[in-house]
Amino acid sequence: MSTADGVTFGKILGSLFKEEREKKGISKNRLAEDAGVARTVVIYFEREERMPTIHNCKSLADALGVPLSRLVKRAEKLMDDGR
């Protein structure tokens, strides 16, 4: 995967986290609190400005009640589909 592909993957993954959060009606503050991460982690990730660590991704997915592997697979499929 090239650096550009990695950036695109991170952006897609951020949008999927945002989609899950909004679908569940959870605020950014609440998600950050439940995941034990700084609010800025959620904000920058959803704005597709930064990619959190794998540890933070796992914490966020757990707080959303969604397997991280499912989000990664969806992101990979969207990459393959040319999103």
Backbone as XML, in Angstrom:
<?xml version="1.0"?>
<chain id="A" units="angstrom">
  <residue number="1" name="MET">
    <atom name="N" x="0.847" y="-1.164" z="0.000"/>
    <atom name="CA" x="0.000" y="0.000" z="0.000"/>
    <atom name="C" x="0.897" y="1.232" z="0.000"/>
  </residue>
  <residue number="2" name="SER">
    <atom name="N" x="0.639" y="2.133" z="-0.910"/>
    <atom name="CA" x="1.415" y="3.367" z="-0.972"/>
    <atom name="C" x="0.993" y="4.310" z="0.148"/>
  </residue>
  <residue number="3" name="THR">
    <atom name="N" x="1.791" y="5.344" z="0.364"/>
    <atom name="CA" x="1.448" y="6.334" z="1.380"/>
    <atom name="C" x="0.109" y="6.982" z="1.059"/>
  </residue>
  <residue number="4" name="ALA">
    <atom name="N" x="-0.113" y="7.287" z="-0.201"/>
    <atom name="CA" x="-1.383" y="7.895" z="-0.611"/>
    <atom name="C" x="-2.549" y="6.958" z="-0.321"/>
  </residue>
  <residue number="5" name="ASP">
    <atom name="N" x="-2.355" y="5.667" z="-0.592"/>
    <atom name="CA" x="-3.405" y="4.694" z="-0.292"/>
    <atom name="C" x="-3.659" y="4.619" z="1.205"/>
  </residue>
  <residue number="6" name="GLY">
    <atom name="N" x="-2.606" y="4.700" z="1.991"/>
    <atom name="CA" x="-2.747" y="4.669" z="3.448"/>
    <atom name="C" x="-3.527" y="5.862" z="3.963"/>
  </residue>
  <residue number="7" name="VAL">
    <atom name="N" x="-3.281" y="7.022" z="3.376"/>
    <atom name="CA" x="-4.009" y="8.230" z="3.760"/>
    <atom name="C" x="-5.481" y="8.079" z="3.388"/>
  </residue>
  <residue number="8" name="THR">
    <atom name="N" x="-5.740" y="7.594" z="2.188"/>
    <atom name="CA" x="-7.122" y="7.381" z="1.747"/>
    <atom name="C" x="-7.823" y="6.381" z="2.655"/>
  </residue>
  <residue number="9" name="PHE">
    <atom name="N" x="-7.139" y="5.294" z="2.995"/>
    <atom name="CA" x="-7.718" y="4.292" z="3.887"/>
    <atom name="C" x="-8.072" y="4.924" z="5.237"/>
  </residue>
  <residue number="10" name="GLY">
    <atom name="N" x="-7.172" y="5.730" z="5.777"/>
    <atom name="CA" x="-7.424" y="6.394" z="7.056"/>
    <atom name="C" x="-8.632" y="7.309" z="6.995"/>
  </residue>
  <residue number="11" name="LYS">
    <atom name="N" x="-8.779" y="8.022" z="5.887"/>
    <atom name="CA" x="-9.928" y="8.913" z="5.719"/>
    <atom name="C" x="-11.226" y="8.121" z="5.649"/>
  </residue>
  <residue number="12" name="ILE">
    <atom name="N" x="-11.206" y="7.033" z="4.914"/>
    <atom name="CA" x="-12.403" y="6.189" z="4.815"/>
    <atom name="C" x="-12.746" y="5.622" z="6.182"/>
  </residue>
  <residue number="13" name="LEU">
    <atom name="N" x="-11.751" y="5.138" z="6.891"/>
    <atom name="CA" x="-11.992" y="4.564" z="8.211"/>
    <atom name="C" x="-12.570" y="5.618" z="9.150"/>
  </residue>
  <residue number="14" name="GLY">
    <atom name="N" x="-12.049" y="6.832" z="9.099"/>
    <atom name="CA" x="-12.588" y="7.917" z="9.926"/>
    <atom name="C" x="-14.047" y="8.186" z="9.623"/>
  </residue>
  <residue number="15" name="SER">
    <atom name="N" x="-14.400" y="8.161" z="8.347"/>
    <atom name="CA" x="-15.794" y="8.401" z="7.975"/>
    <atom name="C" x="-16.700" y="7.265" z="8.450"/>
  </residue>
  <residue number="16" name="LEU">
    <atom name="N" x="-16.182" y="6.048" z="8.475"/>
    <atom name="CA" x="-16.974" y="4.921" z="8.964"/>
    <atom name="C" x="-17.204" y="5.008" z="10.470"/>
  </residue>
  <residue number="17" name="PHE">
    <atom name="N" x="-16.192" y="5.448" z="11.202"/>
    <atom name="CA" x="-16.371" y="5.654" z="12.640"/>
    <atom name="C" x="-17.429" y="6.731" z="12.885"/>
  </residue>
  <residue number="18" name="LYS">
    <atom name="N" x="-17.361" y="7.813" z="12.130"/>
    <atom name="CA" x="-18.343" y="8.893" z="12.284"/>
    <atom name="C" x="-19.747" y="8.382" z="11.972"/>
  </residue>
  <residue number="19" name="GLU">
    <atom name="N" x="-19.875" y="7.614" z="10.906"/>
    <atom name="CA" x="-21.163" y="7.041" z="10.515"/>
    <atom name="C" x="-21.741" y="6.185" z="11.645"/>
  </residue>
  <residue number="20" name="GLU">
    <atom name="N" x="-20.909" y="5.338" z="12.232"/>
    <atom name="CA" x="-21.362" y="4.483" z="13.341"/>
    <atom name="C" x="-21.768" y="5.320" z="14.553"/>
  </residue>
  <residue number="21" name="ARG">
    <atom name="N" x="-20.976" y="6.340" z="14.867"/>
    <atom name="CA" x="-21.277" y="7.187" z="16.020"/>
    <atom name="C" x="-22.614" y="7.888" z="15.823"/>
  </residue>
  <residue number="22" name="GLU">
    <atom name="N" x="-22.813" y="8.463" z="14.653"/>
    <atom name="CA" x="-24.055" y="9.179" z="14.369"/>
    <atom name="C" x="-25.253" y="8.239" z="14.336"/>
  </residue>
  <residue number="23" name="LYS">
    <atom name="N" x="-25.068" y="7.043" z="13.782"/>
    <atom name="CA" x="-26.149" y="6.058" z="13.719"/>
    <atom name="C" x="-26.624" y="5.691" z="15.130"/>
  </residue>
  <residue number="24" name="LYS">
    <atom name="N" x="-25.696" y="5.665" z="16.076"/>
    <atom name="CA" x="-26.021" y="5.305" z="17.458"/>
    <atom name="C" x="-26.423" y="6.519" z="18.293"/>
  </residue>
  <residue number="25" name="GLY">
    <atom name="N" x="-26.345" y="7.721" z="17.711"/>
    <atom name="CA" x="-26.753" y="8.933" z="18.408"/>
    <atom name="C" x="-25.838" y="9.308" z="19.563"/>
  </residue>
  <residue number="26" name="ILE">
    <atom name="N" x="-24.558" y="9.030" z="19.402"/>
    <atom name="CA" x="-23.576" y="9.312" z="20.457"/>
    <atom name="C" x="-22.806" y="10.583" z="20.087"/>
  </residue>
  <residue number="27" name="SER">
    <atom name="N" x="-22.637" y="11.471" z="21.049"/>
    <atom name="CA" x="-21.871" y="12.691" z="20.792"/>
    <atom name="C" x="-20.383" y="12.367" z="20.736"/>
  </residue>
  <residue number="28" name="LYS">
    <atom name="N" x="-19.625" y="13.271" z="20.145"/>
    <atom name="CA" x="-18.170" y="13.114" z="20.103"/>
    <atom name="C" x="-17.599" y="13.071" z="21.513"/>
  </residue>
  <residue number="29" name="ASN">
    <atom name="N" x="-18.120" y="13.937" z="22.370"/>
    <atom name="CA" x="-17.637" y="13.961" z="23.758"/>
    <atom name="C" x="-17.884" y="12.637" z="24.459"/>
  </residue>
  <residue number="30" name="ARG">
    <atom name="N" x="-19.073" y="12.105" z="24.275"/>
    <atom name="CA" x="-19.431" y="10.837" z="24.931"/>
    <atom name="C" x="-18.572" y="9.691" z="24.406"/>
  </residue>
  <residue number="31" name="LEU">
    <atom name="N" x="-18.371" y="9.657" z="23.100"/>
    <atom name="CA" x="-17.544" y="8.606" z="22.516"/>
    <atom name="C" x="-16.125" y="8.682" z="23.069"/>
  </residue>
  <residue number="32" name="ALA">
    <atom name="N" x="-15.574" y="9.876" z="23.109"/>
    <atom name="CA" x="-14.217" y="10.051" z="23.632"/>
    <atom name="C" x="-14.142" y="9.583" z="25.080"/>
  </residue>
  <residue number="33" name="GLU">
    <atom name="N" x="-15.126" y="9.976" z="25.867"/>
    <atom name="CA" x="-15.159" y="9.581" z="27.279"/>
    <atom name="C" x="-15.272" y="8.068" z="27.421"/>
  </residue>
  <residue number="34" name="ASP">
    <atom name="N" x="-16.196" y="7.462" z="26.689"/>
    <atom name="CA" x="-16.394" y="6.006" z="26.763"/>
    <atom name="C" x="-15.166" y="5.234" z="26.300"/>
  </residue>
  <residue number="35" name="ALA">
    <atom name="N" x="-14.448" y="5.810" z="25.322"/>
    <atom name="CA" x="-13.270" y="5.139" z="24.771"/>
    <atom name="C" x="-12.004" y="5.431" z="25.575"/>
  </residue>
  <residue number="36" name="GLY">
    <atom name="N" x="-12.090" y="6.437" z="26.449"/>
    <atom name="CA" x="-10.913" y="6.795" z="27.235"/>
    <atom name="C" x="-9.844" y="7.502" z="26.423"/>
  </residue>
  <residue number="37" name="VAL">
    <atom name="N" x="-10.296" y="8.280" z="25.434"/>
    <atom name="CA" x="-9.355" y="9.035" z="24.594"/>
    <atom name="C" x="-9.716" y="10.514" z="24.675"/>
  </residue>
  <residue number="38" name="ALA">
    <atom name="N" x="-8.795" y="11.353" z="24.251"/>
    <atom name="CA" x="-9.056" y="12.784" z="24.211"/>
    <atom name="C" x="-10.106" y="13.091" z="23.142"/>
  </residue>
  <residue number="39" name="ARG">
    <atom name="N" x="-10.920" y="14.089" z="23.403"/>
    <atom name="CA" x="-11.958" y="14.490" z="22.452"/>
    <atom name="C" x="-11.345" y="14.847" z="21.100"/>
  </residue>
  <residue number="40" name="THR">
    <atom name="N" x="-10.153" y="15.411" z="21.122"/>
    <atom name="CA" x="-9.498" y="15.794" z="19.864"/>
    <atom name="C" x="-9.184" y="14.591" z="18.992"/>
  </residue>
  <residue number="41" name="VAL">
    <atom name="N" x="-8.982" y="13.424" z="19.605"/>
    <atom name="CA" x="-8.748" y="12.205" z="18.824"/>
    <atom name="C" x="-9.960" y="11.942" z="17.936"/>
  </residue>
  <residue number="42" name="VAL">
    <atom name="N" x="-11.143" y="12.035" z="18.520"/>
    <atom name="CA" x="-12.380" y="11.798" z="17.764"/>
    <atom name="C" x="-12.570" y="12.881" z="16.702"/>
  </residue>
  <residue number="43" name="ILE">
    <atom name="N" x="-12.381" y="14.117" z="17.089"/>
    <atom name="CA" x="-12.595" y="15.232" z="16.162"/>
    <atom name="C" x="-11.675" y="15.135" z="14.954"/>
  </residue>
  <residue number="44" name="TYR">
    <atom name="N" x="-10.373" y="14.985" z="15.188"/>
    <atom name="CA" x="-9.433" y="14.931" z="14.072"/>
    <atom name="C" x="-9.642" y="13.697" z="13.200"/>
  </residue>
  <residue number="45" name="PHE">
    <atom name="N" x="-9.994" y="12.584" z="13.813"/>
    <atom name="CA" x="-10.228" y="11.352" z="13.063"/>
    <atom name="C" x="-11.446" y="11.513" z="12.155"/>
  </residue>
  <residue number="46" name="GLU">
    <atom name="N" x="-12.540" y="12.035" z="12.706"/>
    <atom name="CA" x="-13.750" y="12.202" z="11.910"/>
    <atom name="C" x="-13.592" y="13.269" z="10.831"/>
  </residue>
  <residue number="47" name="ARG">
    <atom name="N" x="-12.776" y="14.248" z="11.081"/>
    <atom name="CA" x="-12.516" y="15.278" z="10.066"/>
    <atom name="C" x="-11.515" y="14.780" z="9.026"/>
  </residue>
  <residue number="48" name="GLU">
    <atom name="N" x="-11.027" y="13.584" z="9.246"/>
    <atom name="CA" x="-10.064" y="12.947" z="8.345"/>
    <atom name="C" x="-8.760" y="13.727" z="8.299"/>
  </residue>
  <residue number="49" name="GLU">
    <atom name="N" x="-8.408" y="14.342" z="9.428"/>
    <atom name="CA" x="-7.179" y="15.114" z="9.510"/>
    <atom name="C" x="-6.018" y="14.315" z="10.098"/>
  </residue>
  <residue number="50" name="ARG">
    <atom name="N" x="-6.326" y="13.347" z="10.943"/>
    <atom name="CA" x="-5.288" y="12.522" z="11.557"/>
    <atom name="C" x="-5.811" y="11.109" z="11.755"/>
  </residue>
  <residue number="51" name="MET">
    <atom name="N" x="-4.889" y="10.185" z="11.773"/>
    <atom name="CA" x="-5.215" y="8.779" z="12.012"/>
    <atom name="C" x="-4.788" y="8.421" z="13.429"/>
  </residue>
  <residue number="52" name="PRO">
    <atom name="N" x="-5.728" y="7.967" z="14.254"/>
    <atom name="CA" x="-5.337" y="7.576" z="15.610"/>
    <atom name="C" x="-4.523" y="6.284" z="15.609"/>
  </residue>
  <residue number="53" name="THR">
    <atom name="N" x="-3.898" y="6.027" z="16.719"/>
    <atom name="CA" x="-3.147" y="4.781" z="16.862"/>
    <atom name="C" x="-4.103" y="3.598" z="16.774"/>
  </residue>
  <residue number="54" name="ILE">
    <atom name="N" x="-3.559" y="2.434" z="16.539"/>
    <atom name="CA" x="-4.391" y="1.228" z="16.490"/>
    <atom name="C" x="-5.059" y="0.997" z="17.840"/>
  </residue>
  <residue number="55" name="HIS">
    <atom name="N" x="-4.360" y="1.336" z="18.914"/>
    <atom name="CA" x="-4.932" y="1.213" z="20.257"/>
    <atom name="C" x="-6.177" y="2.099" z="20.387"/>
  </residue>
  <residue number="56" name="ASN">
    <atom name="N" x="-6.073" y="3.356" z="19.918"/>
    <atom name="CA" x="-7.225" y="4.254" z="19.987"/>
    <atom name="C" x="-8.350" y="3.800" z="19.065"/>
  </residue>
  <residue number="57" name="CYS">
    <atom name="N" x="-8.014" y="3.271" z="17.897"/>
    <atom name="CA" x="-9.044" y="2.733" z="17.000"/>
    <atom name="C" x="-9.813" y="1.612" z="17.685"/>
  </residue>
  <residue number="58" name="LYS">
    <atom name="N" x="-9.088" y="0.736" z="18.345"/>
    <atom name="CA" x="-9.727" y="-0.382" z="19.057"/>
    <atom name="C" x="-10.610" y="0.140" z="20.179"/>
  </residue>
  <residue number="59" name="SER">
    <atom name="N" x="-10.120" y="1.116" z="20.929"/>
    <atom name="CA" x="-10.903" y="1.695" z="22.032"/>
    <atom name="C" x="-12.172" y="2.357" z="21.505"/>
  </residue>
  <residue number="60" name="LEU">
    <atom name="N" x="-12.063" y="3.085" z="20.403"/>
    <atom name="CA" x="-13.230" y="3.740" z="19.816"/>
    <atom name="C" x="-14.239" y="2.712" z="19.303"/>
  </residue>
  <residue number="61" name="ALA">
    <atom name="N" x="-13.754" y="1.697" z="18.631"/>
    <atom name="CA" x="-14.655" y="0.644" z="18.122"/>
    <atom name="C" x="-15.358" y="-0.053" z="19.274"/>
  </residue>
  <residue number="62" name="ASP">
    <atom name="N" x="-14.625" y="-0.369" z="20.325"/>
    <atom name="CA" x="-15.236" y="-1.013" z="21.493"/>
    <atom name="C" x="-16.305" y="-0.121" z="22.108"/>
  </residue>
  <residue number="63" name="ALA">
    <atom name="N" x="-16.016" y="1.172" z="22.215"/>
    <atom name="CA" x="-16.979" y="2.115" z="22.788"/>
    <atom name="C" x="-18.240" y="2.210" z="21.927"/>
  </residue>
  <residue number="64" name="LEU">
    <atom name="N" x="-18.091" y="2.007" z="20.632"/>
    <atom name="CA" x="-19.238" y="2.012" z="19.723"/>
    <atom name="C" x="-19.950" y="0.655" z="19.681"/>
  </residue>
  <residue number="65" name="GLY">
    <atom name="N" x="-19.321" y="-0.360" z="20.255"/>
    <atom name="CA" x="-19.901" y="-1.696" z="20.223"/>
    <atom name="C" x="-19.811" y="-2.342" z="18.854"/>
  </residue>
  <residue number="66" name="VAL">
    <atom name="N" x="-18.764" y="-1.984" z="18.113"/>
    <atom name="CA" x="-18.570" y="-2.486" z="16.752"/>
    <atom name="C" x="-17.192" y="-3.133" z="16.670"/>
  </residue>
  <residue number="67" name="PRO">
    <atom name="N" x="-17.093" y="-4.333" z="16.130"/>
    <atom name="CA" x="-15.762" y="-4.931" z="15.974"/>
    <atom name="C" x="-14.894" y="-4.089" z="15.034"/>
  </residue>
  <residue number="68" name="LEU">
    <atom name="N" x="-13.692" y="-3.790" z="15.475"/>
    <atom name="CA" x="-12.767" y="-3.030" z="14.637"/>
    <atom name="C" x="-12.540" y="-3.741" z="13.310"/>
  </residue>
  <residue number="69" name="SER">
    <atom name="N" x="-12.483" y="-5.063" z="13.348"/>
    <atom name="CA" x="-12.252" y="-5.823" z="12.117"/>
    <atom name="C" x="-13.349" y="-5.564" z="11.081"/>
  </residue>
  <residue number="70" name="ARG">
    <atom name="N" x="-14.583" y="-5.380" z="11.537"/>
    <atom name="CA" x="-15.677" y="-5.100" z="10.602"/>
    <atom name="C" x="-15.483" y="-3.749" z="9.919"/>
  </residue>
  <residue number="71" name="LEU">
    <atom name="N" x="-15.067" y="-2.745" z="10.686"/>
    <atom name="CA" x="-14.840" y="-1.424" z="10.105"/>
    <atom name="C" x="-13.673" y="-1.447" z="9.131"/>
  </residue>
  <residue number="72" name="VAL">
    <atom name="N" x="-12.622" y="-2.176" z="9.490"/>
    <atom name="CA" x="-11.460" y="-2.281" z="8.600"/>
    <atom name="C" x="-11.851" y="-2.989" z="7.307"/>
  </residue>
  <residue number="73" name="LYS">
    <atom name="N" x="-12.622" y="-4.057" z="7.403"/>
    <atom name="CA" x="-13.062" y="-4.774" z="6.200"/>
    <atom name="C" x="-13.919" y="-3.883" z="5.310"/>
  </residue>
  <residue number="74" name="ARG">
    <atom name="N" x="-14.809" y="-3.081" z="5.924"/>
    <atom name="CA" x="-15.636" y="-2.166" z="5.139"/>
    <atom name="C" x="-14.762" y="-1.126" z="4.447"/>
  </residue>
  <residue number="75" name="ALA">
    <atom name="N" x="-13.781" y="-0.609" z="5.162"/>
    <atom name="CA" x="-12.867" y="0.381" z="4.576"/>
    <atom name="C" x="-12.082" y="-0.227" z="3.416"/>
  </residue>
  <residue number="76" name="GLU">
    <atom name="N" x="-11.627" y="-1.468" z="3.589"/>
    <atom name="CA" x="-10.892" y="-2.145" z="2.516"/>
    <atom name="C" x="-11.777" y="-2.328" z="1.284"/>
  </residue>
  <residue number="77" name="LYS">
    <atom name="N" x="-13.031" y="-2.709" z="1.509"/>
    <atom name="CA" x="-13.950" y="-2.899" z="0.381"/>
    <atom name="C" x="-14.183" y="-1.579" z="-0.346"/>
  </residue>
  <residue number="78" name="LEU">
    <atom name="N" x="-14.366" y="-0.506" z="0.406"/>
    <atom name="CA" x="-14.564" y="0.796" z="-0.222"/>
    <atom name="C" x="-13.332" y="1.219" z="-1.012"/>
  </residue>
  <residue number="79" name="MET">
    <atom name="N" x="-12.153" y="0.903" z="-0.487"/>
    <atom name="CA" x="-10.898" y="1.191" z="-1.220"/>
    <atom name="C" x="-10.868" y="0.404" z="-2.525"/>
  </residue>
  <residue number="80" name="ASP">
    <atom name="N" x="-11.212" y="-0.881" z="-2.440"/>
    <atom name="CA" x="-11.223" y="-1.733" z="-3.634"/>
    <atom name="C" x="-12.235" y="-1.260" z="-4.668"/>
  </residue>
  <residue number="81" name="ASP">
    <atom name="N" x="-13.352" y="-0.701" z="-4.175"/>
    <atom name="CA" x="-14.403" y="-0.210" z="-5.067"/>
    <atom name="C" x="-14.086" y="1.157" z="-5.654"/>
  </residue>
  <residue number="82" name="GLY">
    <atom name="N" x="-12.944" y="1.729" z="-5.219"/>
    <atom name="CA" x="-12.500" y="2.996" z="-5.789"/>
    <atom name="C" x="-13.087" y="4.235" z="-5.170"/>
  </residue>
  <residue number="83" name="ARG">
    <atom name="N" x="-13.511" y="4.135" z="-3.928"/>
    <atom name="CA" x="-14.072" y="5.312" z="-3.274"/>
    <atom name="C" x="-13.035" y="6.362" z="-3.097"/>
  </residue>
</chain>
